Tab-separated table of C-alpha atoms in Angstrom:
chain	number	residue	atom	x	y	z
E	12	MET	CA	-53.833	8.554	44.042
E	13	GLN	CA	-51.767	11.739	43.056
E	14	GLY	CA	-49.849	11.107	46.485
E	15	ILE	CA	-49.137	7.589	45.613
E	16	ARG	CA	-47.644	8.499	42.176
E	17	LYS	CA	-45.459	11.074	43.990
E	18	ALA	CA	-44.327	8.284	46.420
E	19	LEU	CA	-43.626	5.799	43.584
E	20	ARG	CA	-41.407	8.238	41.818
E	21	LYS	CA	-39.287	8.655	45.010
E	22	LEU	CA	-39.074	4.666	45.633
E	23	PRO	CA	-35.485	3.134	45.016
E	24	PRO	CA	-35.102	1.273	41.725
E	25	SER	CA	-35.045	-2.124	43.509
E	26	THR	CA	-38.423	-1.406	44.927
E	27	VAL	CA	-39.909	-0.084	41.665
E	28	ILE	CA	-38.867	-3.286	40.013
E	29	LYS	CA	-40.538	-5.357	42.389
E	30	VAL	CA	-43.793	-3.189	42.025
E	31	LEU	CA	-43.429	-3.546	38.181
E	32	ARG	CA	-42.982	-7.413	38.575
E	33	LYS	CA	-46.151	-7.786	40.583
E	34	ALA	CA	-48.161	-5.468	38.455
E	35	PHE	CA	-47.077	-7.167	35.022
E	36	ALA	CA	-48.255	-10.619	36.439
E	37	LEU	CA	-51.780	-9.432	37.333
E	38	PRO	CA	-54.614	-9.913	34.858
E	39	ALA	CA	-54.792	-7.312	32.100
E	40	PRO	CA	-57.715	-5.132	33.776
E	41	ALA	CA	-56.061	-5.020	37.124
E	42	ALA	CA	-52.505	-4.352	35.581
E	43	ARG	CA	-54.000	-1.447	33.419
E	44	LEU	CA	-55.747	0.045	36.558
E	45	VAL	CA	-52.489	-0.120	38.477
E	46	LEU	CA	-50.052	1.005	35.629
E	47	ASN	CA	-52.346	3.581	33.992
E	48	ASP	CA	-52.677	5.411	37.365
E	49	ILE	CA	-49.077	5.294	37.857
E	50	THR	CA	-48.185	6.484	34.454
E	51	LYS	CA	-51.032	9.018	34.194
E	52	PRO	CA	-49.859	12.374	32.775
E	53	ARG	CA	-49.076	15.034	35.354
E	54	SER	CA	-50.306	18.733	35.140
E	55	SER	CA	-46.756	19.682	33.927
E	56	HIS	CA	-47.230	17.212	30.937
E	57	LYS	CA	-50.543	18.357	29.812
E	58	PRO	CA	-49.304	21.444	27.549
E	59	TRP	CA	-47.321	18.790	25.570
E	60	ILE	CA	-50.086	16.566	24.731
E	61	ARG	CA	-52.707	16.740	21.952
E	62	LYS	CA	-55.045	13.875	21.903
E	63	VAL	CA	-56.238	12.420	18.504
E	64	ALA	CA	-59.320	10.257	17.516
E	65	HIS	CA	-58.978	10.032	13.868
E	66	PRO	CA	-60.664	7.135	11.609
E	67	GLU	CA	-57.174	6.182	10.500
E	68	TRP	CA	-55.312	6.560	13.952
E	69	SER	CA	-55.661	7.192	17.479
E	70	GLY	CA	-53.228	8.445	20.053
E	71	CYS	CA	-51.692	11.886	20.700
E	72	TRP	CA	-49.127	14.336	19.227
E	73	ILE	CA	-46.569	15.302	21.564
E	74	GLY	CA	-44.620	18.506	21.468
E	75	GLU	CA	-44.191	21.928	22.842
E	76	HIS	CA	-47.325	23.821	23.661
E	77	VAL	CA	-49.444	21.480	21.402
E	78	SER	CA	-52.556	21.033	23.457
E	79	VAL	CA	-53.902	24.446	22.295
E	80	LEU	CA	-53.450	23.656	18.494
E	81	ASP	CA	-56.285	22.874	16.265
E	82	ASP	CA	-56.021	20.225	13.405
E	83	GLU	CA	-54.689	22.800	10.969
E	84	ARG	CA	-52.239	24.103	13.329
E	85	ILE	CA	-51.018	20.824	14.065
E	86	GLN	CA	-50.430	19.950	10.453
E	87	GLU	CA	-48.403	23.037	10.133
E	88	ARG	CA	-46.364	22.190	12.999
E	89	VAL	CA	-45.665	18.645	11.524
E	90	ASP	CA	-44.888	20.025	8.211
E	91	LYS	CA	-42.168	22.401	9.617
E	92	ALA	CA	-40.923	19.905	12.015
E	93	ASP	CA	-37.292	18.683	11.362
E	94	VAL	CA	-38.007	15.199	12.959
E	95	VAL	CA	-41.201	13.325	13.379
E	96	ILE	CA	-40.911	10.538	15.682
E	97	PHE	CA	-43.366	7.583	15.152
E	98	ASN	CA	-43.753	6.091	18.568
E	99	VAL	CA	-45.478	2.925	19.628
E	100	HIS	CA	-45.449	2.175	23.490
E	101	GLY	CA	-44.651	-1.237	25.315
E	102	GLY	CA	-46.792	-3.010	27.850
E	103	GLY	CA	-46.644	-6.782	26.653
E	104	PHE	CA	-49.734	-5.998	24.202
E	105	ARG	CA	-51.904	-6.036	27.160
E	106	ILE	CA	-51.319	-2.689	28.873
E	107	GLY	CA	-50.026	0.900	28.302
E	108	LYS	CA	-51.064	4.324	26.781
E	109	PRO	CA	-49.309	6.454	24.284
E	110	THR	CA	-48.479	9.070	27.004
E	111	MET	CA	-46.955	6.482	29.669
E	112	TYR	CA	-43.516	7.806	29.289
E	113	MET	CA	-44.094	11.576	29.222
E	114	ASP	CA	-40.808	12.575	31.041
E	115	THR	CA	-38.741	10.453	28.621
E	116	TYR	CA	-40.673	11.781	25.575
E	117	ILE	CA	-40.188	15.244	26.667
E	118	ASP	CA	-36.382	14.649	27.449
E	119	TRP	CA	-36.044	13.473	23.697
E	120	ILE	CA	-37.674	16.550	22.399
E	121	GLU	CA	-35.687	19.005	24.585
E	122	GLN	CA	-32.306	17.145	24.035
E	123	LEU	CA	-32.732	17.381	20.227
E	124	LYS	CA	-33.644	21.122	20.463
E	125	LYS	CA	-30.801	21.872	22.813
E	126	VAL	CA	-28.099	19.939	21.022
E	127	TYR	CA	-29.095	20.256	17.399
E	128	ASN	CA	-31.737	22.960	17.305
E	129	LEU	CA	-34.096	20.491	15.768
E	130	LYS	CA	-38.025	20.916	15.876
E	131	VAL	CA	-39.495	17.655	17.003
E	132	MET	CA	-43.045	16.190	16.953
E	133	ILE	CA	-43.931	12.939	18.292
E	134	MET	CA	-46.756	10.846	16.854
E	135	SER	CA	-47.569	8.486	19.571
E	136	VAL	CA	-49.914	5.540	18.505
E	137	ASP	CA	-52.629	4.081	20.732
E	138	TYR	CA	-53.586	0.631	19.726
E	139	ARG	CA	-56.077	-2.013	20.675
E	140	LEU	CA	-54.905	-4.069	23.541
E	141	ALA	CA	-55.060	-7.972	24.409
E	142	PRO	CA	-56.892	-10.050	25.488
E	143	GLU	CA	-59.835	-8.091	24.120
E	144	TYR	CA	-58.180	-7.847	20.748
E	145	LYS	CA	-55.567	-10.517	19.684
E	146	TYR	CA	-52.976	-10.618	17.136
E	147	PRO	CA	-53.108	-9.133	14.355
E	148	SER	CA	-55.472	-6.175	15.489
E	149	PRO	CA	-52.783	-4.239	17.320
E	150	VAL	CA	-50.533	-4.699	14.437
E	151	GLU	CA	-53.173	-3.436	11.902
E	152	ASP	CA	-53.594	-0.288	14.158
E	153	VAL	CA	-49.854	0.619	13.913
E	154	VAL	CA	-49.793	-0.138	10.247
E	155	ARG	CA	-52.738	1.971	9.561
E	156	ALA	CA	-51.169	5.017	11.644
E	157	TYR	CA	-47.931	4.713	9.844
E	158	GLU	CA	-49.769	4.710	6.559
E	159	HIS	CA	-51.624	7.886	7.701
E	160	LEU	CA	-48.404	9.594	8.549
E	161	ILE	CA	-46.743	9.128	5.349
E	162	LEU	CA	-49.570	8.998	2.981
E	163	GLY	CA	-52.514	10.926	4.738
E	164	LEU	CA	-50.403	13.745	6.289
E	165	GLY	CA	-47.777	13.789	3.436
E	166	VAL	CA	-44.701	13.500	5.991
E	167	ASP	CA	-41.487	12.856	4.206
E	168	SER	CA	-40.111	9.436	5.561
E	169	ASN	CA	-36.814	10.914	5.266
E	170	LYS	CA	-37.541	12.942	8.491
E	171	VAL	CA	-39.268	9.902	10.184
E	172	ILE	CA	-37.703	8.020	13.019
E	173	THR	CA	-39.633	4.890	14.176
E	174	THR	CA	-39.353	4.118	17.865
E	175	GLY	CA	-40.970	1.299	20.188
E	176	ASP	CA	-40.003	-0.436	23.339
E	177	SER	CA	-40.650	-3.861	24.389
E	178	ALA	CA	-43.926	-5.149	22.466
E	179	GLY	CA	-43.964	-1.632	20.967
E	180	ALA	CA	-40.667	-2.461	19.300
E	181	ALA	CA	-42.282	-5.750	18.153
E	182	LEU	CA	-45.151	-3.868	16.568
E	183	ILE	CA	-42.685	-1.460	14.890
E	184	LEU	CA	-40.734	-4.395	13.239
E	185	GLU	CA	-43.740	-5.957	12.043
E	186	THR	CA	-45.098	-2.779	10.675
E	187	LEU	CA	-41.757	-2.089	8.723
E	188	PHE	CA	-42.082	-5.841	7.633
E	189	ILE	CA	-45.534	-5.549	6.315
E	190	THR	CA	-45.288	-2.243	4.731
E	191	HIS	CA	-42.204	-3.089	2.586
E	192	ASP	CA	-44.044	-5.691	0.674
E	193	PRO	CA	-47.806	-5.766	1.530
E	194	SER	CA	-48.477	-8.309	-1.228
E	195	MET	CA	-47.335	-11.275	0.718
E	196	PHE	CA	-50.176	-10.645	3.045
E	197	GLU	CA	-53.660	-12.203	2.335
E	198	ILE	CA	-56.245	-9.502	2.715
E	199	VAL	CA	-59.816	-10.708	3.002
E	200	THR	CA	-62.871	-8.357	2.847
E	201	ASP	CA	-66.674	-9.308	3.465
E	202	ASP	CA	-67.856	-5.914	1.996
E	203	MET	CA	-70.576	-6.916	-0.503
E	204	ASP	CA	-69.904	-3.628	-2.781
E	205	GLN	CA	-66.327	-4.782	-3.283
E	206	GLU	CA	-67.469	-8.356	-3.842
E	207	ASN	CA	-69.959	-7.039	-6.620
E	208	SER	CA	-67.273	-4.931	-8.209
E	209	GLY	CA	-64.937	-7.800	-8.553
E	210	ASN	CA	-62.393	-6.601	-5.899
E	211	SER	CA	-62.995	-8.882	-3.178
E	212	GLY	CA	-59.358	-9.927	-1.996
E	213	GLY	CA	-58.079	-8.243	-5.195
E	214	GLY	CA	-55.302	-6.103	-3.568
E	215	PRO	CA	-53.811	-5.288	-0.308
E	216	MET	CA	-55.635	-2.710	1.846
E	217	ILE	CA	-52.397	-0.904	2.731
E	218	SER	CA	-49.506	0.519	0.470
E	219	GLU	CA	-46.085	-0.190	0.105
E	220	LEU	CA	-44.464	2.552	1.990
E	221	PRO	CA	-40.809	4.091	2.181
E	222	ARG	CA	-38.588	3.091	5.025
E	223	PRO	CA	-38.057	5.583	7.737
E	224	ALA	CA	-34.732	7.496	8.168
E	225	GLY	CA	-34.134	5.138	11.194
E	226	THR	CA	-35.340	3.039	13.787
E	227	VAL	CA	-34.821	3.041	17.630
E	228	LEU	CA	-35.699	-0.400	19.371
E	229	ILE	CA	-35.806	-0.333	23.300
E	230	SER	CA	-35.545	-3.787	24.722
E	231	PRO	CA	-37.241	-5.263	21.905
E	232	LEU	CA	-39.395	-8.316	22.142
E	233	VAL	CA	-38.357	-10.533	19.196
E	234	THR	CA	-39.497	-14.018	20.035
E	235	ASP	CA	-41.901	-15.776	22.443
E	236	GLU	CA	-39.261	-18.413	23.269
E	237	THR	CA	-37.777	-18.030	26.913
E	238	THR	CA	-34.936	-20.547	26.553
E	239	SER	CA	-31.920	-18.310	26.177
E	240	GLN	CA	-29.289	-18.098	28.644
E	241	SER	CA	-30.214	-14.420	29.770
E	242	TRP	CA	-33.527	-15.919	30.901
E	243	ILE	CA	-31.651	-18.054	33.394
E	244	ASP	CA	-29.129	-15.529	34.378
E	245	ASN	CA	-31.319	-12.532	34.833
E	246	ILE	CA	-34.730	-13.737	35.964
E	247	LYS	CA	-33.610	-12.777	39.445
E	248	TYR	CA	-32.892	-9.149	38.467
E	249	ASP	CA	-35.766	-8.348	36.009
E	250	TYR	CA	-39.452	-7.536	36.377
E	251	ILE	CA	-40.319	-9.686	33.538
E	252	SER	CA	-40.847	-13.250	34.736
E	253	GLN	CA	-41.540	-16.648	33.129
E	254	PHE	CA	-45.110	-16.460	34.402
E	255	THR	CA	-45.421	-12.937	32.697
E	256	ALA	CA	-44.210	-14.510	29.380
E	257	LYS	CA	-46.820	-17.047	29.524
E	258	VAL	CA	-49.623	-14.570	30.273
E	259	ILE	CA	-48.457	-12.290	27.351
E	260	LYS	CA	-48.447	-15.246	24.993
E	261	ARG	CA	-51.728	-16.713	26.181
E	262	ASP	CA	-53.498	-13.197	25.938
E	263	TYR	CA	-51.934	-12.039	22.642
E	264	PHE	CA	-51.037	-14.985	20.669
E	265	GLU	CA	-54.036	-17.228	21.025
E	266	PRO	CA	-56.514	-16.004	18.197
E	267	ASP	CA	-60.341	-16.395	18.477
E	268	ASP	CA	-60.252	-17.763	15.171
E	269	ALA	CA	-57.669	-20.388	14.186
E	270	ASP	CA	-56.676	-18.442	11.054
E	271	SER	CA	-57.334	-14.810	11.470
E	272	GLN	CA	-58.590	-11.797	13.684
E	273	GLU	CA	-61.239	-9.535	12.367
E	274	LEU	CA	-60.982	-5.811	12.268
E	275	SER	CA	-63.986	-3.478	11.681
E	276	SER	CA	-62.983	-0.121	10.408
E	277	GLY	CA	-65.075	2.497	8.513
E	278	GLY	CA	-67.874	0.031	8.009
E	279	GLN	CA	-65.746	-2.456	6.093
E	280	HIS	CA	-64.534	-5.723	7.890
E	281	SER	CA	-61.003	-6.864	6.927
E	282	THR	CA	-58.476	-9.102	8.142
E	283	ILE	CA	-54.710	-9.524	7.648
E	284	SER	CA	-54.280	-13.253	7.675
E	285	SER	CA	-52.109	-14.773	10.529
E	286	SER	CA	-52.148	-18.296	9.335
E	287	GLN	CA	-48.504	-18.192	7.968
E	288	GLU	CA	-45.870	-18.197	10.719
E	289	SER	CA	-43.721	-16.000	8.600
E	290	ASN	CA	-46.221	-13.287	8.989
E	291	HIS	CA	-46.363	-13.574	12.836
E	292	VAL	CA	-44.824	-10.615	14.644
E	293	LEU	CA	-42.328	-12.527	16.655
E	294	GLY	CA	-41.779	-15.062	13.713
E	295	ILE	CA	-39.512	-12.216	12.310
E	296	ALA	CA	-36.629	-13.367	14.770
E	297	LYS	CA	-36.624	-16.626	12.732
E	298	LEU	CA	-35.256	-14.880	9.674
E	299	GLN	CA	-31.724	-15.431	8.801
E	300	THR	CA	-31.386	-12.832	6.111
E	301	GLY	CA	-33.449	-10.149	4.290
E	302	PHE	CA	-33.248	-7.742	6.962
E	303	GLN	CA	-32.065	-5.021	4.566
E	304	ALA	CA	-35.434	-5.314	2.722
E	305	PHE	CA	-37.505	-4.080	5.508
E	306	LEU	CA	-35.199	-2.384	7.894
E	307	PRO	CA	-34.018	1.280	7.477
E	308	ASN	CA	-30.427	1.802	6.890
E	309	GLN	CA	-29.597	2.645	10.514
E	310	VAL	CA	-31.089	1.007	13.564
E	311	LEU	CA	-30.185	2.057	17.107
E	312	MET	CA	-31.188	-0.653	19.931
E	313	TYR	CA	-30.894	-0.081	23.781
E	314	VAL	CA	-30.775	-3.248	25.830
E	315	GLY	CA	-30.340	-3.980	29.462
E	316	ASN	CA	-27.583	-6.171	30.448
E	317	LEU	CA	-29.582	-7.487	33.231
E	318	GLU	CA	-32.867	-8.000	31.496
E	319	VAL	CA	-34.039	-11.626	30.517
E	320	LEU	CA	-34.630	-10.601	26.836
E	321	ARG	CA	-31.007	-9.650	26.309
E	322	ASP	CA	-29.489	-12.558	24.419
E	323	ASP	CA	-32.665	-12.869	22.090
E	324	ALA	CA	-32.353	-9.034	21.189
E	325	LEU	CA	-28.424	-9.318	20.578
E	326	ALA	CA	-28.886	-12.502	18.403
E	327	PHE	CA	-31.329	-10.707	16.374
E	328	ALA	CA	-28.944	-7.357	16.080
E	329	GLN	CA	-26.133	-10.001	15.114
E	330	LYS	CA	-28.200	-11.299	12.046
E	331	ALA	CA	-29.104	-7.862	10.920
E	332	LYS	CA	-25.667	-6.575	11.073
E	333	ASP	CA	-24.537	-9.574	9.130
E	334	ASP	CA	-26.998	-8.711	6.562
E	335	GLY	CA	-25.535	-5.324	6.234
E	336	VAL	CA	-27.795	-3.215	8.323
E	337	ARG	CA	-26.026	-0.387	10.048
E	338	TRP	CA	-26.627	-1.415	13.662
E	339	THR	CA	-25.781	0.215	16.735
E	340	THR	CA	-26.504	-1.386	20.267
E	341	VAL	CA	-26.212	0.580	23.521
E	342	ALA	CA	-25.996	-1.875	26.611
E	343	GLU	CA	-26.023	-0.816	30.356
E	344	ASP	CA	-26.321	-2.955	33.562
E	345	CYS	CA	-30.083	-2.284	33.805
E	346	VAL	CA	-33.274	-4.294	33.598
E	347	HIS	CA	-35.795	-4.386	30.856
E	348	ASP	CA	-36.963	-1.069	29.112
E	349	TRP	CA	-34.651	0.923	31.186
E	350	PHE	CA	-34.344	3.748	28.613
E	351	CYS	CA	-38.067	4.467	28.856
E	352	VAL	CA	-38.753	3.314	32.571
E	353	ARG	CA	-36.270	5.652	34.113
E	354	GLU	CA	-37.280	4.735	37.537
E	355	VAL	CA	-35.556	1.411	37.444
E	356	VAL	CA	-32.176	3.278	36.749
E	357	LYS	CA	-30.133	4.086	39.814
E	358	ASP	CA	-27.285	6.019	38.172
E	359	LYS	CA	-28.686	8.797	36.336
E	360	ALA	CA	-25.579	9.390	34.569
E	361	ILE	CA	-26.390	6.188	32.287
E	362	LEU	CA	-29.696	8.176	31.117
E	363	LYS	CA	-27.912	11.066	30.277
E	364	ARG	CA	-25.303	9.108	28.084
E	365	ALA	CA	-28.190	7.210	26.472
E	366	ASP	CA	-30.001	10.571	25.549
E	367	LYS	CA	-26.698	11.976	23.956
E	368	VAL	CA	-26.573	8.699	21.985
E	369	PHE	CA	-30.197	8.897	21.042
E	370	ALA	CA	-29.882	12.679	19.921
E	371	ASP	CA	-26.786	11.953	17.928
E	372	PHE	CA	-28.426	8.904	16.227
E	373	ILE	CA	-31.406	10.852	15.077
E	374	TYR	CA	-29.208	13.755	13.931
E	375	ARG	CA	-26.945	11.431	11.817
E	376	SER	CA	-29.992	9.651	10.426
E	377	ILE	CA	-31.806	12.808	9.304
E	378	SER	CA	-28.706	14.459	8.087
E	379	GLU	CA	-27.546	11.444	5.990
E	380	HIS	CA	-30.817	11.490	4.159
E	381	ARG	CA	-30.720	15.387	3.715
E	382	HIS	CA	-27.186	15.107	2.264
E	383	HIS	CA	-28.354	12.364	-0.063
E	384	GLN	CA	-31.251	14.246	-1.329
E	385	SER	CA	-29.269	17.430	-1.824
E	386	MET	CA	-26.854	15.380	-4.074
E	387	LEU	CA	-29.797	13.944	-5.704
E	388	ASP	CA	-31.247	17.484	-6.445
E	389	LEU	CA	-27.735	18.790	-7.627
E	390	THR	CA	-27.410	15.775	-10.040
E	391	MET	CA	-30.895	16.330	-11.412
E	392	ARG	CA	-30.300	20.021	-11.838
E	393	ARG	CA	-27.099	19.499	-13.631
E	394	ALA	CA	-28.929	17.053	-15.977
E	395	SER	CA	-31.684	19.578	-16.536
E	396	GLU	CA	-28.970	21.980	-17.489
E	397	GLY	CA	-27.308	19.661	-19.835
E	398	LEU	CA	-24.104	19.483	-17.546
E	399	HIS	CA	-22.052	16.374	-16.919
E	400	THR	CA	-23.745	14.648	-14.004
E	401	VAL	CA	-20.739	12.681	-12.604
E	402	ASN	CA	-19.367	14.063	-9.284
E	403	GLU	CA	-15.886	15.619	-9.900
E	404	GLU	CA	-13.197	13.898	-8.059
E	405	HIS	CA	-11.942	17.129	-6.141
E	406	ASP	CA	-15.500	17.688	-4.897
E	407	GLU	CA	-15.407	14.247	-3.230
E	408	ASP	CA	-11.924	14.996	-1.710
E	409	ASP	CA	-13.250	18.402	-0.346
E	410	ALA	CA	-16.336	16.703	0.998
E	411	ASP	CA	-14.095	14.159	2.718
E	412	ASP	CA	-11.989	17.040	4.201
E	413	ASP	CA	-15.131	18.972	5.517
E	414	ASP	CA	-16.351	15.782	7.262
E	415	SER	CA	-13.034	14.796	8.852
E	416	ASP	CA	-14.009	16.285	12.185
E	417	GLU	CA	-17.503	14.458	12.224
E	418	ASP	CA	-15.927	11.195	11.219
E	419	ASP	CA	-13.566	11.509	14.318
E	420	ASP	CA	-16.764	12.182	16.395
E	421	ASP	CA	-18.351	8.977	14.775
E	422	ASP	CA	-15.535	6.988	15.872
E	423	GLU	CA	-15.417	8.092	19.300
E	424	PHE	CA	-19.189	7.847	19.498
E	425	HIS	CA	-19.138	4.096	18.563
E	426	ASP	CA	-16.137	3.178	20.470
E	427	THR	CA	-17.148	4.561	23.792
E	428	MET	CA	-20.890	4.709	23.922
E	429	THR	CA	-22.203	1.555	22.313
E	430	VAL	CA	-21.779	-2.175	21.598
E	431	ASP	CA	-21.255	-1.233	18.015
E	432	ASP	CA	-19.688	-4.698	16.752
E	433	LEU	CA	-21.220	-7.758	18.725
E	434	GLY	CA	-18.835	-10.045	17.196
E	435	ALA	CA	-15.656	-8.286	18.589
E	436	THR	CA	-14.082	-8.626	21.847
E	437	LEU	CA	-14.699	-6.570	24.967
E	438	GLU	CA	-12.535	-3.930	23.643
E	439	GLY	CA	-14.869	-0.764	22.416
E	440	ILE	CA	-17.685	-2.009	24.671
E	441	ARG	CA	-18.851	0.408	27.255
E	442	LEU	CA	-20.973	-1.362	30.048
E	443	SER	CA	-21.532	-0.591	33.590
E	444	THR	CA	-19.419	-2.718	35.855
E	445	THR	CA	-21.643	-2.529	38.975
E	446	GLY	CA	-23.697	-5.610	38.396
E	447	LYS	CA	-22.693	-9.136	38.683
E	448	ASN	CA	-23.617	-9.954	35.279
E	449	SER	CA	-21.672	-7.370	33.303
E	450	LYS	CA	-20.398	-9.374	30.417
E	451	LEU	CA	-22.176	-10.247	27.373
E	452	PRO	CA	-22.619	-13.968	26.421
E	453	SER	CA	-19.377	-15.557	25.360
E	454	SER	CA	-21.126	-16.696	22.101
E	455	LEU	CA	-21.421	-13.174	21.005
E	456	LEU	CA	-17.829	-12.237	21.985
E	457	ARG	CA	-15.761	-14.368	19.601
E	458	ALA	CA	-13.725	-12.668	17.265
């Protein structure tokens, strides 16, 4: 099989797309067999991987030389890290592993170290897969993992970046949605001890958690509808087909129970009710406002201009931007999940640009929170010393002068690398022009 994996890595992108189209359409067991073998970590990847099977989460830590670290030294590395990336893999809720994009994850770590000298650890989450485990079991796994990162490991959310591709992005979105206000979710328990103590259903099993410093969504799956124009225009290019969409919906969204999916954890059975459509992972796309309540201040999204999910993702982005979220979109003439599945990208310069945007975004997100915390600490120190806590006018002016070069870089970053304003004209939008479908929908380009 090793020879097959090597051969696949050398195939042209058009052939890889055909292979993926067939693989994704297979029943889940067969699809896993094929894709797990193709994406199995190579020997060069193994020093970067430390597998975890914890009561609260499973998956792996990804970082330099982590394979030889014990739990105590892993904790030290996490504590000393400048950035902790909380990552959830894609695969249509049916396939995939937390190590399926090792080349991509290593590129992220090396780029951040090379350009900004940031120490990075990736917490890549494993979750139960459909059809054996339907909604909301995978959501609960990701929510518990995020809760463990913040509360169990004590990681400051200001240095956390959440990332997810495709279905993984959907799980990230719902995790942020749930943890910003757990009280809206009905928690049911059949633990007799709790019933006897009067706590049955008496409170959420998860905590309200702080937002991460930023979120990166890669070809996000935001709706189960397949009627947008990009589904018509791009079906001939992409490896996600109408049939695949139906299989995903059937396997993941048809619950064993009409109201809820049971989870067994630590001897206690619990459920997060899925009876309300507003709690449904892809029901988030139906929101018209309120995005600022659960999304971090800054969001970066990668989308393929030749993928079927393009228009729905862009429409979601537009609503979040209209609600005040600082949203940056990178679009290239590529198919679904191109930023992670790098074998589908012919022009490798696209990936270099995308990696630079990724590193810049994380640096800006983390730095913004550090600056805010520094100003807060200064204000608190002045207050404790009995000093006036209002910032002096000349301090603000000096800060503006000091950041002038960085502001110029930000302008260039947004103007040349991203689709930063989806309601603007084509000016300022950088897209590849090699494809036949190189323009965004006209409905998104109106001034």
